[in-house]
Amino acid sequence: MPRLSEPLDPEASPVAQFAWALRSLRDRMGTSAPTVDEVSAREDIPRSTLYAALSGHRLPRREVVAAIARQWGGDETAWLTKRSEVERRASTTPVPERHESGLSPESIDILRAAGVREPFDAGTVLMKAGEPADGVMLLEHGVVKVVASTRSGLAAVLGLRGAGDLIGEMAALNGSPRTASVLAMTPVSVSRIATDDFTELLHRHPEMMLELLRIISGRLAAATHQQLDLATGASGRVLSYLRMLGERHGSRLPNGSLRLAKFLTQHELASTLGISNASVARALRDLRTTGAVTIHRDEILIHPQS
């Protein structure tokens, strides 16, 4: 059975503090405390709902709190009062904007609850091509790039991944060695889930498998569009790719422009798009001249199409 992740930071948010307290309630009961599976069966509440309640990322419903309190030796009335107070506090706490991945909030909560949180510095190799697939990672924050080597030995960036994205799932699903490496472009935090736990989660939650299939299908469609861009010339291909990156990993300004941090070098853009470094340099110069982009030291602004 998947284990809950390491203890939450009790200073993180009112909801995280509430989840911390619920876990402490279970811990105080010791070995006699029913497992999540047992609570699920006794209270007729889905396991995914219970894991989400203990993840600290969403305030559980009142009936879920009451059920957990009953099973783990708490006072129902007192815990429902605590929940009401947390709801009041949480309503005044700003919610950080997060990247929209193809995974549902419910699936993200389940993966978080089954994983172990790990931070990494920028430049760290999180996964290496050729290694066995010992697990998957759910990105909590930060940006990573997925890189593979071409037959000529050049490194091609297959894509960027951000908060809410799952990495390493393909190798975990088919049991083969990893075909690409994953490098942290910024400081990142992940929840690592062992391969066996991940596959068990998919068996228990078939809706998560459907979400993964949609994500994989979307990536294939994006690759097809990238191939179609081959006919647009270097400038069109560079602009299309930068716009896609900006929409997925950047932020939108009030004037409609997309702000994108410089995650990739010109060489990486060239290898990803299958064109020469000189072609990328000319394309960026042309795009800047026509006003399609503005290039600063640490960021690129991609302006709306006229």
PDB file of C-alpha atoms in Angstrom:
ATOM      1  CA  MET A   1       0.000   0.000   0.000  1.00  0.00           C
ATOM      2  CA  PRO A   2       1.363   3.489  -0.810  1.00  0.00           C
ATOM      3  CA  ARG A   3       2.669   5.291   2.233  1.00  0.00           C
ATOM      4  CA  LEU A   4       1.872   8.858   3.108  1.00  0.00           C
ATOM      5  CA  SER A   5       4.650  11.336   2.398  1.00  0.00           C
ATOM      6  CA  GLU A   6       6.965  12.750   5.040  1.00  0.00           C
ATOM      7  CA  PRO A   7       5.404  15.050   7.674  1.00  0.00           C
ATOM      8  CA  LEU A   8       4.075  18.299   6.278  1.00  0.00           C
ATOM      9  CA  ASP A   9       5.577  21.626   7.239  1.00  0.00           C
ATOM     10  CA  PRO A  10       3.199  22.860   9.970  1.00  0.00           C
ATOM     11  CA  GLU A  11       4.061  26.464   9.095  1.00  0.00           C
ATOM     12  CA  ALA A  12       3.087  26.109   5.449  1.00  0.00           C
ATOM     13  CA  SER A  13      -0.592  27.145   5.494  1.00  0.00           C
ATOM     14  CA  PRO A  14      -3.735  26.772   7.628  1.00  0.00           C
ATOM     15  CA  VAL A  15      -4.808  23.770   5.558  1.00  0.00           C
ATOM     16  CA  ALA A  16      -1.371  22.134   5.840  1.00  0.00           C
ATOM     17  CA  GLN A  17      -1.421  22.696   9.606  1.00  0.00           C
ATOM     18  CA  PHE A  18      -4.823  21.020   9.777  1.00  0.00           C
ATOM     19  CA  ALA A  19      -3.540  17.988   7.850  1.00  0.00           C
ATOM     20  CA  TRP A  20      -0.519  17.873  10.168  1.00  0.00           C
ATOM     21  CA  ALA A  21      -2.865  17.782  13.153  1.00  0.00           C
ATOM     22  CA  LEU A  22      -4.955  14.999  11.606  1.00  0.00           C
ATOM     23  CA  ARG A  23      -1.845  12.899  11.067  1.00  0.00           C
ATOM     24  CA  SER A  24      -0.728  13.584  14.620  1.00  0.00           C
ATOM     25  CA  LEU A  25      -4.110  12.312  15.802  1.00  0.00           C
ATOM     26  CA  ARG A  26      -3.422   9.025  14.037  1.00  0.00           C
ATOM     27  CA  ASP A  27       0.148   8.890  15.358  1.00  0.00           C
ATOM     28  CA  ARG A  28      -0.997   9.383  18.961  1.00  0.00           C
ATOM     29  CA  MET A  29      -3.273   6.368  18.585  1.00  0.00           C
ATOM     30  CA  GLY A  30      -0.236   4.290  17.723  1.00  0.00           C
ATOM     31  CA  THR A  31      -0.344   0.832  16.193  1.00  0.00           C
ATOM     32  CA  SER A  32      -4.005   0.431  17.089  1.00  0.00           C
ATOM     33  CA  ALA A  33      -4.959   3.204  14.646  1.00  0.00           C
ATOM     34  CA  PRO A  34      -6.895   1.876  11.632  1.00  0.00           C
ATOM     35  CA  THR A  35      -5.086   2.161   8.321  1.00  0.00           C
ATOM     36  CA  VAL A  36      -6.379   4.425   5.568  1.00  0.00           C
ATOM     37  CA  ASP A  37      -7.755   1.315   3.842  1.00  0.00           C
ATOM     38  CA  GLU A  38      -9.606   0.310   6.992  1.00  0.00           C
ATOM     39  CA  VAL A  39     -11.015   3.806   7.511  1.00  0.00           C
ATOM     40  CA  SER A  40     -12.130   3.807   3.877  1.00  0.00           C
ATOM     41  CA  ALA A  41     -13.971   0.502   4.281  1.00  0.00           C
ATOM     42  CA  ARG A  42     -15.559   1.360   7.628  1.00  0.00           C
ATOM     43  CA  GLU A  43     -16.736   4.841   6.657  1.00  0.00           C
ATOM     44  CA  ASP A  44     -17.469   4.128   2.968  1.00  0.00           C
ATOM     45  CA  ILE A  45     -15.173   6.954   1.888  1.00  0.00           C
ATOM     46  CA  PRO A  46     -12.853   6.539  -1.147  1.00  0.00           C
ATOM     47  CA  ARG A  47      -9.184   6.089  -0.302  1.00  0.00           C
ATOM     48  CA  SER A  48      -8.322   8.919  -2.675  1.00  0.00           C
ATOM     49  CA  THR A  49     -10.523  11.265  -0.647  1.00  0.00           C
ATOM     50  CA  LEU A  50      -8.784  10.282   2.588  1.00  0.00           C
ATOM     51  CA  TYR A  51      -5.315  10.673   1.070  1.00  0.00           C
ATOM     52  CA  ALA A  52      -6.330  14.093  -0.248  1.00  0.00           C
ATOM     53  CA  ALA A  53      -7.542  15.076   3.230  1.00  0.00           C
ATOM     54  CA  LEU A  54      -4.142  14.167   4.687  1.00  0.00           C
ATOM     55  CA  SER A  55      -2.090  15.779   1.915  1.00  0.00           C
ATOM     56  CA  GLY A  56      -2.491  19.327   3.200  1.00  0.00           C
ATOM     57  CA  HIS A  57      -3.362  20.800  -0.198  1.00  0.00           C
ATOM     58  CA  ARG A  58      -7.145  20.992   0.136  1.00  0.00           C
ATOM     59  CA  LEU A  59      -9.462  21.361   3.123  1.00  0.00           C
ATOM     60  CA  PRO A  60     -11.443  18.117   3.528  1.00  0.00           C
ATOM     61  CA  ARG A  61     -15.234  18.101   3.679  1.00  0.00           C
ATOM     62  CA  ARG A  62     -16.916  18.103   7.087  1.00  0.00           C
ATOM     63  CA  GLU A  63     -18.092  14.505   6.818  1.00  0.00           C
ATOM     64  CA  VAL A  64     -14.553  13.373   5.985  1.00  0.00           C
ATOM     65  CA  VAL A  65     -13.126  15.182   9.001  1.00  0.00           C
ATOM     66  CA  ALA A  66     -15.812  13.650  11.231  1.00  0.00           C
ATOM     67  CA  ALA A  67     -15.053  10.150   9.918  1.00  0.00           C
ATOM     68  CA  ILE A  68     -11.294  10.519  10.479  1.00  0.00           C
ATOM     69  CA  ALA A  69     -11.894  11.837  13.995  1.00  0.00           C
ATOM     70  CA  ARG A  70     -14.161   8.894  14.804  1.00  0.00           C
ATOM     71  CA  GLN A  71     -11.703   6.308  13.543  1.00  0.00           C
ATOM     72  CA  TRP A  72      -8.581   7.863  15.065  1.00  0.00           C
ATOM     73  CA  GLY A  73      -9.949   8.650  18.527  1.00  0.00           C
ATOM     74  CA  GLY A  74     -10.718  12.340  18.157  1.00  0.00           C
ATOM     75  CA  ASP A  75     -13.681  14.407  19.341  1.00  0.00           C
ATOM     76  CA  GLU A  76     -15.910  14.948  16.303  1.00  0.00           C
ATOM     77  CA  THR A  77     -17.393  18.221  17.528  1.00  0.00           C
ATOM     78  CA  ALA A  78     -13.998  19.663  18.413  1.00  0.00           C
ATOM     79  CA  TRP A  79     -12.530  18.683  15.052  1.00  0.00           C
ATOM     80  CA  LEU A  80     -15.430  20.142  13.109  1.00  0.00           C
ATOM     81  CA  THR A  81     -14.955  23.382  15.051  1.00  0.00           C
ATOM     82  CA  LYS A  82     -11.254  23.327  14.132  1.00  0.00           C
ATOM     83  CA  ARG A  83     -12.189  22.787  10.499  1.00  0.00           C
ATOM     84  CA  SER A  84     -14.501  25.812  10.518  1.00  0.00           C
ATOM     85  CA  GLU A  85     -11.686  27.939  11.942  1.00  0.00           C
ATOM     86  CA  VAL A  86      -9.246  26.669   9.294  1.00  0.00           C
ATOM     87  CA  GLU A  87     -11.806  27.439   6.572  1.00  0.00           C
ATOM     88  CA  ARG A  88     -12.107  30.994   7.861  1.00  0.00           C
ATOM     89  CA  ARG A  89      -8.316  31.450   8.004  1.00  0.00           C
ATOM     90  CA  ALA A  90      -7.762  29.825   4.612  1.00  0.00           C
ATOM     91  CA  SER A  91     -10.262  32.187   2.983  1.00  0.00           C
ATOM     92  CA  THR A  92      -7.984  35.109   3.864  1.00  0.00           C
ATOM     93  CA  THR A  93      -4.754  33.386   2.770  1.00  0.00           C
ATOM     94  CA  PRO A  94      -3.647  34.079  -0.841  1.00  0.00           C
ATOM     95  CA  VAL A  95      -3.486  30.963  -2.985  1.00  0.00           C
ATOM     96  CA  PRO A  96      -0.304  30.829  -5.116  1.00  0.00           C
ATOM     97  CA  GLU A  97      -0.834  30.498  -8.849  1.00  0.00           C
ATOM     98  CA  ARG A  98       0.192  27.075 -10.078  1.00  0.00           C
ATOM     99  CA  HIS A  99       0.933  25.602 -13.426  1.00  0.00           C
ATOM    100  CA  GLU A 100      -1.992  23.760 -15.014  1.00  0.00           C
ATOM    101  CA  SER A 101      -0.919  20.247 -15.913  1.00  0.00           C
ATOM    102  CA  GLY A 102      -2.972  17.482 -17.452  1.00  0.00           C
ATOM    103  CA  LEU A 103      -3.422  15.832 -14.055  1.00  0.00           C
ATOM    104  CA  SER A 104      -6.575  16.547 -12.074  1.00  0.00           C
ATOM    105  CA  PRO A 105      -6.255  18.112  -8.588  1.00  0.00           C
ATOM    106  CA  GLU A 106      -7.451  14.794  -7.156  1.00  0.00           C
ATOM    107  CA  SER A 107      -4.702  12.835  -8.908  1.00  0.00           C
ATOM    108  CA  ILE A 108      -2.073  15.355  -7.830  1.00  0.00           C
ATOM    109  CA  ASP A 109      -3.208  15.016  -4.213  1.00  0.00           C
ATOM    110  CA  ILE A 110      -3.045  11.209  -4.413  1.00  0.00           C
ATOM    111  CA  LEU A 111       0.472  11.297  -5.874  1.00  0.00           C
ATOM    112  CA  ARG A 112       1.652  13.802  -3.283  1.00  0.00           C
ATOM    113  CA  ALA A 113       0.303  11.681  -0.452  1.00  0.00           C
ATOM    114  CA  ALA A 114       2.094   8.583  -1.793  1.00  0.00           C
ATOM    115  CA  GLY A 115       5.410  10.337  -2.403  1.00  0.00           C
ATOM    116  CA  VAL A 116       8.401  11.639  -0.509  1.00  0.00           C
ATOM    117  CA  ARG A 117       9.232  15.338  -0.888  1.00  0.00           C
ATOM    118  CA  GLU A 118      12.751  16.158  -2.124  1.00  0.00           C
ATOM    119  CA  PRO A 119      14.357  19.513  -3.061  1.00  0.00           C
ATOM    120  CA  PHE A 120      17.033  19.920  -5.745  1.00  0.00           C
ATOM    121  CA  ASP A 121      19.305  22.788  -6.717  1.00  0.00           C
ATOM    122  CA  ALA A 122      19.386  24.225 -10.226  1.00  0.00           C
ATOM    123  CA  GLY A 123      21.703  22.194 -12.437  1.00  0.00           C
ATOM    124  CA  THR A 124      20.985  18.886 -10.672  1.00  0.00           C
ATOM    125  CA  VAL A 125      20.362  15.836 -12.858  1.00  0.00           C
ATOM    126  CA  LEU A 126      17.129  14.354 -11.516  1.00  0.00           C
ATOM    127  CA  MET A 127      17.010  11.424 -13.929  1.00  0.00           C
ATOM    128  CA  LYS A 128      19.646  10.048 -16.286  1.00  0.00           C
ATOM    129  CA  ALA A 129      19.151   8.303 -19.615  1.00  0.00           C
ATOM    130  CA  GLY A 130      19.982   4.599 -19.474  1.00  0.00           C
ATOM    131  CA  GLU A 131      19.227   4.208 -15.784  1.00  0.00           C
ATOM    132  CA  PRO A 132      16.506   1.809 -14.586  1.00  0.00           C
ATOM    133  CA  ALA A 133      13.137   3.353 -13.834  1.00  0.00           C
ATOM    134  CA  ASP A 134      13.022   3.202 -10.042  1.00  0.00           C
ATOM    135  CA  GLY A 135      10.222   5.752  -9.718  1.00  0.00           C
ATOM    136  CA  VAL A 136       8.428   8.806 -11.020  1.00  0.00           C
ATOM    137  CA  MET A 137       8.496  12.406  -9.824  1.00  0.00           C
ATOM    138  CA  LEU A 138       5.680  14.907  -9.427  1.00  0.00           C
ATOM    139  CA  LEU A 139       7.074  18.426  -9.848  1.00  0.00           C
ATOM    140  CA  GLU A 140       5.894  20.666  -7.008  1.00  0.00           C
ATOM    141  CA  HIS A 141       7.611  23.847  -8.194  1.00  0.00           C
ATOM    142  CA  GLY A 142      10.380  24.925 -10.517  1.00  0.00           C
ATOM    143  CA  VAL A 143      11.201  24.021 -14.115  1.00  0.00           C
ATOM    144  CA  VAL A 144      13.161  21.082 -15.550  1.00  0.00           C
ATOM    145  CA  LYS A 145      14.196  20.225 -19.091  1.00  0.00           C
ATOM    146  CA  VAL A 146      13.996  16.773 -20.650  1.00  0.00           C
ATOM    147  CA  VAL A 147      17.072  16.085 -22.793  1.00  0.00           C
ATOM    148  CA  ALA A 148      18.008  13.215 -25.100  1.00  0.00           C
ATOM    149  CA  SER A 149      21.086  12.626 -27.256  1.00  0.00           C
ATOM    150  CA  THR A 150      20.782  12.414 -31.027  1.00  0.00           C
ATOM    151  CA  ARG A 151      22.648   9.804 -33.090  1.00  0.00           C
ATOM    152  CA  SER A 152      25.272  12.432 -33.821  1.00  0.00           C
ATOM    153  CA  GLY A 153      25.798  12.983 -30.101  1.00  0.00           C
ATOM    154  CA  LEU A 154      24.077  16.371 -29.871  1.00  0.00           C
ATOM    155  CA  ALA A 155      21.749  17.076 -26.951  1.00  0.00           C
ATOM    156  CA  ALA A 156      18.157  17.805 -27.993  1.00  0.00           C
ATOM    157  CA  VAL A 157      15.689  19.348 -25.548  1.00  0.00           C
ATOM    158  CA  LEU A 158      12.506  17.304 -25.796  1.00  0.00           C
ATOM    159  CA  GLY A 159      10.540  19.672 -23.612  1.00  0.00           C
ATOM    160  CA  LEU A 160      10.239  21.641 -20.409  1.00  0.00           C
ATOM    161  CA  ARG A 161       8.164  20.530 -17.440  1.00  0.00           C
ATOM    162  CA  GLY A 162       6.744  22.666 -14.648  1.00  0.00           C
ATOM    163  CA  ALA A 163       4.733  22.456 -11.436  1.00  0.00           C
ATOM    164  CA  GLY A 164       2.085  19.735 -11.553  1.00  0.00           C
ATOM    165  CA  ASP A 165       3.852  17.750 -14.275  1.00  0.00           C
ATOM    166  CA  LEU A 166       4.822  14.113 -13.868  1.00  0.00           C
ATOM    167  CA  ILE A 167       8.229  12.980 -15.120  1.00  0.00           C
ATOM    168  CA  GLY A 168       9.616   9.497 -15.637  1.00  0.00           C
ATOM    169  CA  GLU A 169       6.208   7.900 -16.122  1.00  0.00           C
ATOM    170  CA  MET A 170       6.910   6.338 -19.530  1.00  0.00           C
ATOM    171  CA  ALA A 171       9.858   4.237 -18.337  1.00  0.00           C
ATOM    172  CA  ALA A 172       7.938   3.301 -15.179  1.00  0.00           C
ATOM    173  CA  LEU A 173       4.977   2.108 -17.245  1.00  0.00           C
ATOM    174  CA  ASN A 174       6.900  -0.024 -19.747  1.00  0.00           C
ATOM    175  CA  GLY A 175       9.670  -1.177 -17.411  1.00  0.00           C
ATOM    176  CA  SER A 176      12.467  -0.086 -19.734  1.00  0.00           C
ATOM    177  CA  PRO A 177      15.533   2.046 -18.923  1.00  0.00           C
ATOM    178  CA  ARG A 178      15.071   5.788 -19.140  1.00  0.00           C
ATOM    179  CA  THR A 179      15.448   7.161 -22.661  1.00  0.00           C
ATOM    180  CA  ALA A 180      16.045  10.793 -21.620  1.00  0.00           C
ATOM    181  CA  SER A 181      17.687  12.766 -18.849  1.00  0.00           C
ATOM    182  CA  VAL A 182      15.962  15.394 -16.702  1.00  0.00           C
ATOM    183  CA  LEU A 183      17.896  18.463 -15.565  1.00  0.00           C
ATOM    184  CA  ALA A 184      16.704  21.110 -13.095  1.00  0.00           C
ATOM    185  CA  MET A 185      16.710  24.540 -14.755  1.00  0.00           C
ATOM    186  CA  THR A 186      15.739  26.282 -11.495  1.00  0.00           C
ATOM    187  CA  PRO A 187      15.618  25.147  -7.872  1.00  0.00           C
ATOM    188  CA  VAL A 188      12.888  22.508  -7.828  1.00  0.00           C
ATOM    189  CA  SER A 189      10.934  20.436  -5.367  1.00  0.00           C
ATOM    190  CA  VAL A 190       9.452  17.060  -6.250  1.00  0.00           C
ATOM    191  CA  SER A 191       7.428  14.278  -4.705  1.00  0.00           C
ATOM    192  CA  ARG A 192       9.161  10.993  -5.562  1.00  0.00           C
ATOM    193  CA  ILE A 193       6.944   7.915  -5.909  1.00  0.00           C
ATOM    194  CA  ALA A 194       8.466   4.442  -6.195  1.00  0.00           C
ATOM    195  CA  THR A 195       7.585   2.550  -9.366  1.00  0.00           C
ATOM    196  CA  ASP A 196       5.704  -0.206  -7.521  1.00  0.00           C
ATOM    197  CA  ASP A 197       3.637   2.351  -5.599  1.00  0.00           C
ATOM    198  CA  PHE A 198       2.958   4.279  -8.798  1.00  0.00           C
ATOM    199  CA  THR A 199       1.688   1.248 -10.703  1.00  0.00           C
ATOM    200  CA  GLU A 200      -0.453   0.251  -7.728  1.00  0.00           C
ATOM    201  CA  LEU A 201      -1.983   3.725  -7.684  1.00  0.00           C
ATOM    202  CA  LEU A 202      -2.860   3.384 -11.362  1.00  0.00           C
ATOM    203  CA  HIS A 203      -4.570   0.049 -10.679  1.00  0.00           C
ATOM    204  CA  ARG A 204      -6.547   1.578  -7.828  1.00  0.00           C
ATOM    205  CA  HIS A 205      -7.332   4.794  -9.705  1.00  0.00           C
ATOM    206  CA  PRO A 206      -7.968   4.012 -13.403  1.00  0.00           C
ATOM    207  CA  GLU A 207      -9.038   7.617 -13.963  1.00  0.00           C
ATOM    208  CA  MET A 208      -5.409   8.593 -13.369  1.00  0.00           C
ATOM    209  CA  MET A 209      -4.316   6.271 -16.169  1.00  0.00           C
ATOM    210  CA  LEU A 210      -6.799   7.979 -18.510  1.00  0.00           C
ATOM    211  CA  GLU A 211      -5.311  11.342 -17.570  1.00  0.00           C
ATOM    212  CA  LEU A 212      -1.822  10.044 -18.361  1.00  0.00           C
ATOM    213  CA  LEU A 213      -3.012   8.808 -21.736  1.00  0.00           C
ATOM    214  CA  ARG A 214      -4.412  12.267 -22.497  1.00  0.00           C
ATOM    215  CA  ILE A 215      -1.115  13.872 -21.460  1.00  0.00           C
ATOM    216  CA  ILE A 216       0.909  11.514 -23.663  1.00  0.00           C
ATOM    217  CA  SER A 217      -1.510  12.102 -26.549  1.00  0.00           C
ATOM    218  CA  GLY A 218      -1.120  15.854 -26.087  1.00  0.00           C
ATOM    219  CA  ARG A 219       2.665  15.583 -26.236  1.00  0.00           C
ATOM    220  CA  LEU A 220       2.446  13.573 -29.444  1.00  0.00           C
ATOM    221  CA  ALA A 221       0.133  16.208 -30.928  1.00  0.00           C
ATOM    222  CA  ALA A 222       2.589  18.944 -29.928  1.00  0.00           C
ATOM    223  CA  ALA A 223       5.405  17.002 -31.619  1.00  0.00           C
ATOM    224  CA  THR A 224       3.275  16.747 -34.762  1.00  0.00           C
ATOM    225  CA  HIS A 225       2.673  20.502 -34.772  1.00  0.00           C
ATOM    226  CA  GLN A 226       6.393  21.048 -34.331  1.00  0.00           C
ATOM    227  CA  GLN A 227       7.025  18.927 -37.413  1.00  0.00           C
ATOM    228  CA  LEU A 228       4.455  20.950 -39.362  1.00  0.00           C
ATOM    229  CA  ASP A 229       6.309  24.100 -38.351  1.00  0.00           C
ATOM    230  CA  LEU A 230       9.254  22.845 -40.417  1.00  0.00           C
ATOM    231  CA  ALA A 231       7.595  24.463 -43.447  1.00  0.00           C
ATOM    232  CA  THR A 232       7.371  27.920 -41.862  1.00  0.00           C
ATOM    233  CA  GLY A 233      11.070  28.816 -41.943  1.00  0.00           C
ATOM    234  CA  ALA A 234      13.451  29.350 -39.049  1.00  0.00           C
ATOM    235  CA  SER A 235      11.837  32.560 -37.767  1.00  0.00           C
ATOM    236  CA  GLY A 236       8.365  31.044 -37.721  1.00  0.00           C
ATOM    237  CA  ARG A 237       9.563  27.908 -35.976  1.00  0.00           C
ATOM    238  CA  VAL A 238      11.482  29.819 -33.318  1.00  0.00           C
ATOM    239  CA  LEU A 239       8.547  32.163 -32.670  1.00  0.00           C
ATOM    240  CA  SER A 240       6.068  29.283 -32.496  1.00  0.00           C
ATOM    241  CA  TYR A 241       8.252  27.396 -30.031  1.00  0.00           C
ATOM    242  CA  LEU A 242       8.884  30.444 -27.842  1.00  0.00           C
ATOM    243  CA  ARG A 243       5.162  31.199 -27.774  1.00  0.00           C
ATOM    244  CA  MET A 244       4.402  27.637 -26.710  1.00  0.00           C
ATOM    245  CA  LEU A 245       7.011  27.853 -23.936  1.00  0.00           C
ATOM    246  CA  GLY A 246       5.655  31.212 -22.829  1.00  0.00           C
ATOM    247  CA  GLU A 247       2.096  29.959 -22.626  1.00  0.00           C
ATOM    248  CA  ARG A 248       3.122  26.894 -20.660  1.00  0.00           C
ATOM    249  CA  HIS A 249       5.967  28.136 -18.455  1.00  0.00           C
ATOM    250  CA  GLY A 250       5.821  31.928 -18.584  1.00  0.00           C
ATOM    251  CA  SER A 251       3.436  34.612 -17.390  1.00  0.00           C
ATOM    252  CA  ARG A 252       1.091  36.913 -19.277  1.00  0.00           C
ATOM    253  CA  LEU A 253       1.492  40.666 -18.895  1.00  0.00           C
ATOM    254  CA  PRO A 254      -1.440  43.123 -18.896  1.00  0.00           C
ATOM    255  CA  ASN A 255      -0.681  44.098 -22.512  1.00  0.00           C
ATOM    256  CA  GLY A 256      -1.004  40.472 -23.618  1.00  0.00           C
ATOM    257  CA  SER A 257       2.715  39.789 -24.018  1.00  0.00           C
ATOM    258  CA  LEU A 258       4.210  36.592 -22.622  1.00  0.00           C
ATOM    259  CA  ARG A 259       7.209  36.836 -20.306  1.00  0.00           C
ATOM    260  CA  LEU A 260       9.531  33.829 -20.447  1.00  0.00           C
ATOM    261  CA  ALA A 261      12.701  33.309 -18.446  1.00  0.00           C
ATOM    262  CA  LYS A 262      15.722  32.306 -20.530  1.00  0.00           C
ATOM    263  CA  PHE A 263      15.708  28.607 -19.728  1.00  0.00           C
ATOM    264  CA  LEU A 264      17.299  27.549 -23.022  1.00  0.00           C
ATOM    265  CA  THR A 265      20.444  28.653 -24.810  1.00  0.00           C
ATOM    266  CA  GLN A 266      20.539  29.364 -28.551  1.00  0.00           C
ATOM    267  CA  HIS A 267      22.350  26.052 -29.009  1.00  0.00           C
ATOM    268  CA  GLU A 268      19.564  24.189 -27.198  1.00  0.00           C
ATOM    269  CA  LEU A 269      16.926  25.964 -29.278  1.00  0.00           C
ATOM    270  CA  ALA A 270      18.800  24.950 -32.422  1.00  0.00           C
ATOM    271  CA  SER A 271      19.106  21.274 -31.451  1.00  0.00           C
ATOM    272  CA  THR A 272      15.467  21.136 -30.354  1.00  0.00           C
ATOM    273  CA  LEU A 273      14.141  22.688 -33.573  1.00  0.00           C
ATOM    274  CA  GLY A 274      16.559  20.885 -35.860  1.00  0.00           C
ATOM    275  CA  ILE A 275      18.203  23.995 -37.278  1.00  0.00           C
ATOM    276  CA  SER A 276      21.682  25.488 -37.028  1.00  0.00           C
ATOM    277  CA  ASN A 277      22.900  27.873 -34.339  1.00  0.00           C
ATOM    278  CA  ALA A 278      23.357  30.535 -37.017  1.00  0.00           C
ATOM    279  CA  SER A 279      19.748  30.103 -38.142  1.00  0.00           C
ATOM    280  CA  VAL A 280      18.501  30.581 -34.579  1.00  0.00           C
ATOM    281  CA  ALA A 281      20.649  33.690 -34.161  1.00  0.00           C
ATOM    282  CA  ARG A 282      19.286  35.168 -37.432  1.00  0.00           C
ATOM    283  CA  ALA A 283      15.720  34.229 -36.504  1.00  0.00           C
ATOM    284  CA  LEU A 284      15.958  35.929 -33.101  1.00  0.00           C
ATOM    285  CA  ARG A 285      17.479  39.005 -34.719  1.00  0.00           C
ATOM    286  CA  ASP A 286      14.675  39.155 -37.300  1.00  0.00           C
ATOM    287  CA  LEU A 287      11.977  38.617 -34.660  1.00  0.00           C
ATOM    288  CA  ARG A 288      13.436  41.403 -32.555  1.00  0.00           C
ATOM    289  CA  THR A 289      13.613  43.731 -35.571  1.00  0.00           C
ATOM    290  CA  THR A 290       9.963  43.106 -36.494  1.00  0.00           C
ATOM    291  CA  GLY A 291       8.837  43.621 -32.887  1.00  0.00           C
ATOM    292  CA  ALA A 292       7.636  40.053 -32.404  1.00  0.00           C
ATOM    293  CA  VAL A 293       9.910  39.618 -29.386  1.00  0.00           C
ATOM    294  CA  THR A 294      11.931  41.737 -26.999  1.00  0.00           C
ATOM    295  CA  ILE A 295      15.067  40.076 -25.650  1.00  0.00           C
ATOM    296  CA  HIS A 296      16.522  41.068 -22.285  1.00  0.00           C
ATOM    297  CA  ARG A 297      19.423  39.594 -20.370  1.00  0.00           C
ATOM    298  CA  ASP A 298      17.361  37.119 -18.344  1.00  0.00           C
ATOM    299  CA  GLU A 299      14.009  37.000 -20.117  1.00  0.00           C
ATOM    300  CA  ILE A 300      12.220  37.141 -23.442  1.00  0.00           C
ATOM    301  CA  LEU A 301       8.942  38.956 -24.093  1.00  0.00           C
ATOM    302  CA  ILE A 302       6.811  37.403 -26.813  1.00  0.00           C
ATOM    303  CA  HIS A 303       4.370  40.015 -28.035  1.00  0.00           C
ATOM    304  CA  PRO A 304       0.787  39.404 -29.263  1.00  0.00           C
ATOM    305  CA  GLN A 305       0.349  38.705 -32.930  1.00  0.00           C
ATOM    306  CA  SER A 306      -1.062  41.700 -34.783  1.00  0.00           C
TER     307      SER A 306
END
